[in-house]
CSV table of C-alpha atoms and ligand atoms in Angstrom, one decimal:
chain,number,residue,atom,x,y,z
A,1,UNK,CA,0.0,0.0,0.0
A,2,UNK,CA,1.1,3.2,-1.0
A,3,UNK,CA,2.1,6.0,2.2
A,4,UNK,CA,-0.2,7.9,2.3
A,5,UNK,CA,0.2,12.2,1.0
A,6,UNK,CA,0.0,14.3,4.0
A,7,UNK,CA,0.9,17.3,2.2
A,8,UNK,CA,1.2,18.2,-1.3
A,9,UNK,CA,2.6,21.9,-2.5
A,10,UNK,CA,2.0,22.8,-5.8
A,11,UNK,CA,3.8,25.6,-7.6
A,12,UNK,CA,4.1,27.6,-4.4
A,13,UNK,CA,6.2,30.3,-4.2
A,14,UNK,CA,7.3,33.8,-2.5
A,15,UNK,CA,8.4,36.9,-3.4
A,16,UNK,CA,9.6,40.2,-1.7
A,17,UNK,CA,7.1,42.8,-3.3
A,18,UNK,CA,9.5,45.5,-1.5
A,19,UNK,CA,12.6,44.4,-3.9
A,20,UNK,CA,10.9,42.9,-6.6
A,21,UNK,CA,13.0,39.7,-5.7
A,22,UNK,CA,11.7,35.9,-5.8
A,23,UNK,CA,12.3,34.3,-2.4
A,24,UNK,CA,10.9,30.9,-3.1
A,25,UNK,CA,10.7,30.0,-7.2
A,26,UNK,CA,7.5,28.0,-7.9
A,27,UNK,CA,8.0,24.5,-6.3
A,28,UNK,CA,6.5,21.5,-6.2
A,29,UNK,CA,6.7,19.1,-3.2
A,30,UNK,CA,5.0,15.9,-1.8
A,31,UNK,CA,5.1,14.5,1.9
A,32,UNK,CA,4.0,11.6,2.5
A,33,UNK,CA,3.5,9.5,6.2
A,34,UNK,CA,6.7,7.8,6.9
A,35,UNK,CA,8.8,10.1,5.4
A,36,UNK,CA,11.8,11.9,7.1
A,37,UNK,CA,13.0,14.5,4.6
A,38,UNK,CA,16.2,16.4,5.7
A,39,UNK,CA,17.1,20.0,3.6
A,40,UNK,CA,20.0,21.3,3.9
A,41,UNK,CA,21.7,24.5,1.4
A,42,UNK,CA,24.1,27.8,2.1
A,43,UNK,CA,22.2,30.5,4.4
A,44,UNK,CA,19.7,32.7,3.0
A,45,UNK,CA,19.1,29.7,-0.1
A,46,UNK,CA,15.3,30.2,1.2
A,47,UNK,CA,14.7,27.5,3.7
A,48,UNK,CA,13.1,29.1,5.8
A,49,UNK,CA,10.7,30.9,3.6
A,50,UNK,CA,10.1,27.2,1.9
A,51,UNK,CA,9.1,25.8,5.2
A,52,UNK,CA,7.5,29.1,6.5
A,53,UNK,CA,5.5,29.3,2.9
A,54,UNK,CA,4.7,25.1,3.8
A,55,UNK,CA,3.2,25.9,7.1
A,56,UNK,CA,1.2,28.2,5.5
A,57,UNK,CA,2.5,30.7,7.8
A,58,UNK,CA,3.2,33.7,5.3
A,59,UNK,CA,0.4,34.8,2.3
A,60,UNK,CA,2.0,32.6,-0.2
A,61,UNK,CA,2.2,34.6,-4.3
A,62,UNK,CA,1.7,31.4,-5.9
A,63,UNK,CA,0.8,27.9,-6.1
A,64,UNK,CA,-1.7,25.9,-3.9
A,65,UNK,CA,-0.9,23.9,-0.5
A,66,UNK,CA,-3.2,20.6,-0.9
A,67,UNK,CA,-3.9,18.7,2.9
A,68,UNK,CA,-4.8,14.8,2.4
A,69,UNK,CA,-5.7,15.5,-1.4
A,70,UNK,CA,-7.7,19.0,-0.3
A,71,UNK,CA,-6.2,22.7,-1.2
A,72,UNK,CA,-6.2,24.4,2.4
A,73,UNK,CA,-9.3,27.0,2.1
A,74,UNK,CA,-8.6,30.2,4.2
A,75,UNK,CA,-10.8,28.9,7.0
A,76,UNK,CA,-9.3,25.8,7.6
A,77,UNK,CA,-5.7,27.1,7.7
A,78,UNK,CA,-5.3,27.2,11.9
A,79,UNK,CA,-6.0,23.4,11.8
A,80,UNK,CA,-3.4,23.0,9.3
A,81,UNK,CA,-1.2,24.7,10.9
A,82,UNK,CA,-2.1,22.2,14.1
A,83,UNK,CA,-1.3,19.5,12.1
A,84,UNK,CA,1.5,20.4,10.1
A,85,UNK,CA,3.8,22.2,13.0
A,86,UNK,CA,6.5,24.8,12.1
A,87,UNK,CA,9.2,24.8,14.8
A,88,UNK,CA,11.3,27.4,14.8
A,89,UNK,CA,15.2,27.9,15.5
A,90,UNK,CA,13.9,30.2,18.4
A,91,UNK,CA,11.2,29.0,20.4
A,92,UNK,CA,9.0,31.7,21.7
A,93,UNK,CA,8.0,31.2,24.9
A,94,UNK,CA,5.2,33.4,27.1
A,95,UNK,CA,6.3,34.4,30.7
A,96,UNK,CA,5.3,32.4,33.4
A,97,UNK,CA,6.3,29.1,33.9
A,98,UNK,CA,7.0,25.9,31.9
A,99,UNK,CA,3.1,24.9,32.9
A,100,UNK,CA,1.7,27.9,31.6
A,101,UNK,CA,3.4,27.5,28.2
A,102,UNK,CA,2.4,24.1,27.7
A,103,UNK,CA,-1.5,24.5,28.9
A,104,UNK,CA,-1.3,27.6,26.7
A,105,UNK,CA,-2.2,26.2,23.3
A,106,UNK,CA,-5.7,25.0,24.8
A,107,UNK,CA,-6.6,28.7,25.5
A,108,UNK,CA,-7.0,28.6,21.3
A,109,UNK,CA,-9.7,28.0,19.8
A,110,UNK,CA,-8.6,25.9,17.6
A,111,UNK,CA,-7.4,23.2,20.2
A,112,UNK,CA,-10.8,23.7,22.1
A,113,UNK,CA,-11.5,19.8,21.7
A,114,UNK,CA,-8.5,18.9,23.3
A,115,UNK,CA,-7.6,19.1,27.0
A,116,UNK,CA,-4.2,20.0,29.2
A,117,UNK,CA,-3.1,16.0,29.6
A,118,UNK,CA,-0.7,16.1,32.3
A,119,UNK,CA,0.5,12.3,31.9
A,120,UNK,CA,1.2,13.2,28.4
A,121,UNK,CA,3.3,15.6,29.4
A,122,UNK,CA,5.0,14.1,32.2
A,123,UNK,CA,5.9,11.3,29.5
A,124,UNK,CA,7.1,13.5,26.8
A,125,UNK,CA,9.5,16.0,29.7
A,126,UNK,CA,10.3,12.5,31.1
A,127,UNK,CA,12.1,11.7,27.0
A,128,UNK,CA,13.5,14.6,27.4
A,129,UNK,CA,15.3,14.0,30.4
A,130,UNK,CA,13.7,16.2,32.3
A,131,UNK,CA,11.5,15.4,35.8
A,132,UNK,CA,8.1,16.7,36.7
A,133,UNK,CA,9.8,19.7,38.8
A,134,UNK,CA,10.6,21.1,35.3
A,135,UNK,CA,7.0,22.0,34.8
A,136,UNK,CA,7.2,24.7,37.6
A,137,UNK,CA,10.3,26.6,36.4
A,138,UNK,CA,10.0,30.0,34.9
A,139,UNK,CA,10.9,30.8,31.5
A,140,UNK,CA,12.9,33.7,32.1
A,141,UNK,CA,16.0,31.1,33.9
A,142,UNK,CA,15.7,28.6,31.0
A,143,UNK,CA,18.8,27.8,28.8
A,144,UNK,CA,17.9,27.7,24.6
A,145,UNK,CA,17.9,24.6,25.3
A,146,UNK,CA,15.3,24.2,28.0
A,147,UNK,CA,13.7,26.5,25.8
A,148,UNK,CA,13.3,24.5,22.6
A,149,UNK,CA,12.4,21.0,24.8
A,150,UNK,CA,9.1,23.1,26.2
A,151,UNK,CA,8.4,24.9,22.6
A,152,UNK,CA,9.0,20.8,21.5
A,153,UNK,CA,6.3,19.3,24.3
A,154,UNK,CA,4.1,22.4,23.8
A,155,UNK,CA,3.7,20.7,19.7
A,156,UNK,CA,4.2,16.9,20.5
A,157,UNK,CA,1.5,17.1,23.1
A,158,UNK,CA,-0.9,18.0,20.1
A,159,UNK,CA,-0.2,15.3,18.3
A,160,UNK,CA,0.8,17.1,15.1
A,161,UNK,CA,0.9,15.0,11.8
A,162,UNK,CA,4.3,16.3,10.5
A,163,UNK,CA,6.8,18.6,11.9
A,164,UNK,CA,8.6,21.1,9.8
A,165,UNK,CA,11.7,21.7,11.9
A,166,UNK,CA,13.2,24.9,10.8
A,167,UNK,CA,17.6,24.1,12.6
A,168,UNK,CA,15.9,23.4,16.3
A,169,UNK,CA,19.1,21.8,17.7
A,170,UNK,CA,21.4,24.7,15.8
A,171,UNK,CA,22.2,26.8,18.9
A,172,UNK,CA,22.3,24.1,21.3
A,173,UNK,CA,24.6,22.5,23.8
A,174,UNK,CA,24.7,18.8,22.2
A,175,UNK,CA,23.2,17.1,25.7
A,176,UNK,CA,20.2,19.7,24.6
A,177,UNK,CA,20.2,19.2,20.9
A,178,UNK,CA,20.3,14.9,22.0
A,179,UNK,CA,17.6,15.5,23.7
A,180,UNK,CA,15.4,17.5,21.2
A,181,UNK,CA,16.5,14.6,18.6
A,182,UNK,CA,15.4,11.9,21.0
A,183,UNK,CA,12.2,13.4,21.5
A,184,UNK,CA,11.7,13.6,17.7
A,185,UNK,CA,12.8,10.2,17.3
A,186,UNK,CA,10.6,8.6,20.0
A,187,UNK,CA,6.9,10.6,18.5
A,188,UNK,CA,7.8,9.8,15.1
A,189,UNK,CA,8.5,6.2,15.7
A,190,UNK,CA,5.3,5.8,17.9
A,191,UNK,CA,3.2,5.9,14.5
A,192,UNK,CA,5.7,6.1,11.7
A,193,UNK,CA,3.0,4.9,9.0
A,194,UNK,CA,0.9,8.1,10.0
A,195,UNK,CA,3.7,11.0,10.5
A,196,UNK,CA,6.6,12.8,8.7
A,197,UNK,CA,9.2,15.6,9.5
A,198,UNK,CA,11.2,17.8,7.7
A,199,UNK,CA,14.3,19.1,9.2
A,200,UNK,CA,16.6,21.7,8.0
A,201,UNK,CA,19.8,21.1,9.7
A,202,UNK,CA,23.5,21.8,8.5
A,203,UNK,CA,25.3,19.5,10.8
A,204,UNK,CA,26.0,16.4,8.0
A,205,UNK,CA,26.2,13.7,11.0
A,206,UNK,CA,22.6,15.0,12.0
A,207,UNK,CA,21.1,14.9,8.8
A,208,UNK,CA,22.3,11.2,8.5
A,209,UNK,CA,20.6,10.2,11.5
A,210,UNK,CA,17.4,12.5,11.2
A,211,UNK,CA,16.7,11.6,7.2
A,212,UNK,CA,16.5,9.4,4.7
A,213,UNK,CA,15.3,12.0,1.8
A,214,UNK,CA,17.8,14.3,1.4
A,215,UNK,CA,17.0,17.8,-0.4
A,216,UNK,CA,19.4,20.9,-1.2
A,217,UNK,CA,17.8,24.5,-1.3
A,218,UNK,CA,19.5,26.7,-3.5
A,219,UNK,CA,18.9,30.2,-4.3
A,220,UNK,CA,15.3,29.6,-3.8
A,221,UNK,CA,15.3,26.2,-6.0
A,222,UNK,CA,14.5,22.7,-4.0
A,223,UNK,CA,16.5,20.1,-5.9
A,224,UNK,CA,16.3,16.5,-5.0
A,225,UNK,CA,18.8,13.4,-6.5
A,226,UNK,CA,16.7,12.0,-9.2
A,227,UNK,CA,17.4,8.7,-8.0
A,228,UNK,CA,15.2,9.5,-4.9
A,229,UNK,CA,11.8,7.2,-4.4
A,230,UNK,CA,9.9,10.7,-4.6
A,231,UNK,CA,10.1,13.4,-7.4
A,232,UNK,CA,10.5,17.1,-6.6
A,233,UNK,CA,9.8,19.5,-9.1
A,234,UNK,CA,11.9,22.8,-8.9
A,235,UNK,CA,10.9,24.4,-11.5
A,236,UNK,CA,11.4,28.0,-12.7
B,301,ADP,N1,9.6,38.0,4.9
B,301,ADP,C1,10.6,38.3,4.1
B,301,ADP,N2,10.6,39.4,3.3
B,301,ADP,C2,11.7,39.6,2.5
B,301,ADP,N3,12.8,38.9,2.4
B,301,ADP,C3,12.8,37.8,3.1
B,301,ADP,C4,11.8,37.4,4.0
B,301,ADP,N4,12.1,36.2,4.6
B,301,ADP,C5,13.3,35.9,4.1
B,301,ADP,N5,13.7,36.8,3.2
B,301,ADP,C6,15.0,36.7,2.4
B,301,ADP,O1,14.9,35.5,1.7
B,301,ADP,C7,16.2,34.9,1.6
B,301,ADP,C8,16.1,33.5,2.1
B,301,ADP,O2,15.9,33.5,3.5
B,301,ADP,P1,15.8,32.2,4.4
B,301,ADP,O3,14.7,31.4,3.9
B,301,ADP,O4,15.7,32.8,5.8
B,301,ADP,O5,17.2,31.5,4.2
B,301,ADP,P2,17.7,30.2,4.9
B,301,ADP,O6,18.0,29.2,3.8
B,301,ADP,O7,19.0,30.6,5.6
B,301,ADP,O8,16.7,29.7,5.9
B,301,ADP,C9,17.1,35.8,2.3
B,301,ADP,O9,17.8,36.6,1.4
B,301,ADP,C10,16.2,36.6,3.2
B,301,ADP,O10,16.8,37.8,3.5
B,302,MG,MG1,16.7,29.6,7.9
């Protein structure tokens, strides 16, 4: 049985209106359940804005972003975006404590038919290496690494579908960064058949154990080794 498409992009693409420049060119790209793409490509190649544009997260000036064989009408993009996670380099945290960030989410209306599920959590910290005393620190004394393990939990404890993971470990201390890729590991091999990631990383040992579809970014171009089970279209 075929995996089946979680996401399908079609021509997308971004521009800067203020330059007149092309930040994304019109690309095509599938993901499908199982899959563990890694991207990697020289700075400012337009990672970001591909995953960013993905997530639906920025108006996009082209193309169509299809959801289980759907294009993703305006309405329906906050439980896209539930679904198909962005994570960003730099978690953004709210003051208070670790508790209050990860009960945050359920303040949304979009998560209103889910509830705070403190086992859950306990579980996921517990990957992560850290105890239940964790939950009641502040997030003003975290490291960037505490950081990105609650900005982690905060999106595993929703149970996303795929995870577009945009360098999370690339300012990390590597007993932080482990711990960010174990948690990873652990929700994606829970239900492989039903979830993907994407990670943008340029550490080549990472990528290695993170991926097995590797895809360069360059100059706003996705290229992928023809060779690959998949096909990418970059075109221009
Ligand atoms: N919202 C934006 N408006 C205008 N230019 C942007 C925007 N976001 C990114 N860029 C530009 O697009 C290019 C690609 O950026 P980015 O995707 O962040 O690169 P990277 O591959 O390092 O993640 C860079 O030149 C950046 O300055
Ligand atoms: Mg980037």
């Amino acid at each position: 049985m075929a995996a089946a498409t979680l996401v399908e992009a079609k021509r997308i693409a971004r521009r800067d209106a203020q330059r007149d420049q092309v930040l994304l060119h019109p690309t095509d790209f599938t993901l499908r359940a199982g899959q563990r793409v890694v991207l990697t490509g020289p700075s400012g190649s337009g990672k970001s804005v591909f995953l960013r544009a993905l997530a639906l997260l920025d108006p996009l000036d082209g193309g169509t972003v299809h959801w289980h064989g759907r294009p993703v009408a305006h309405g329906l993009v906050p439980r896209y975006r539930r679904h198909i996670a962005y994570v960003r380099q730099r978690p953004a945290l709210i003051d208070g404590t670790v508790e209050d960030n990860l009960r945050y989410p359920y303040s949304l209306a979009v998560y209103r038919d889910t509830a705070f599920d403190a086992a859950r959590v306990r579980s996921l910290l517990d990957a992560a290496g850290r105890g239940s005393d964790f939950l009641a620190r502040a997030t003003a004394e975290l490291s960037g690494g505490e950081a990105q393990i609650v900005a982690l939990v905060r999106v595993l404890q929703l149970d996303p579908e795929a995870l577009l993971l945009d360098e999370p470990t690339a300012s990390l201390d590597p007993e932080s960064a482990n711990a960010v890729e174990t948690l990873i590991a652990q929700w994606f091999e829970r239900e492989r058949a039903t979830r993907a990631t994407v990670w943008v990383s340029h550490d080549p040992a990472q990528a290695q154990r993170v991926g097995t579809r590797h895809i360069t970014m360059r100059a706003g171009v996705l290229d992928e080794p023809a060779s690959a089970p998949v096909a990418v279209g970059a075109l221009r």
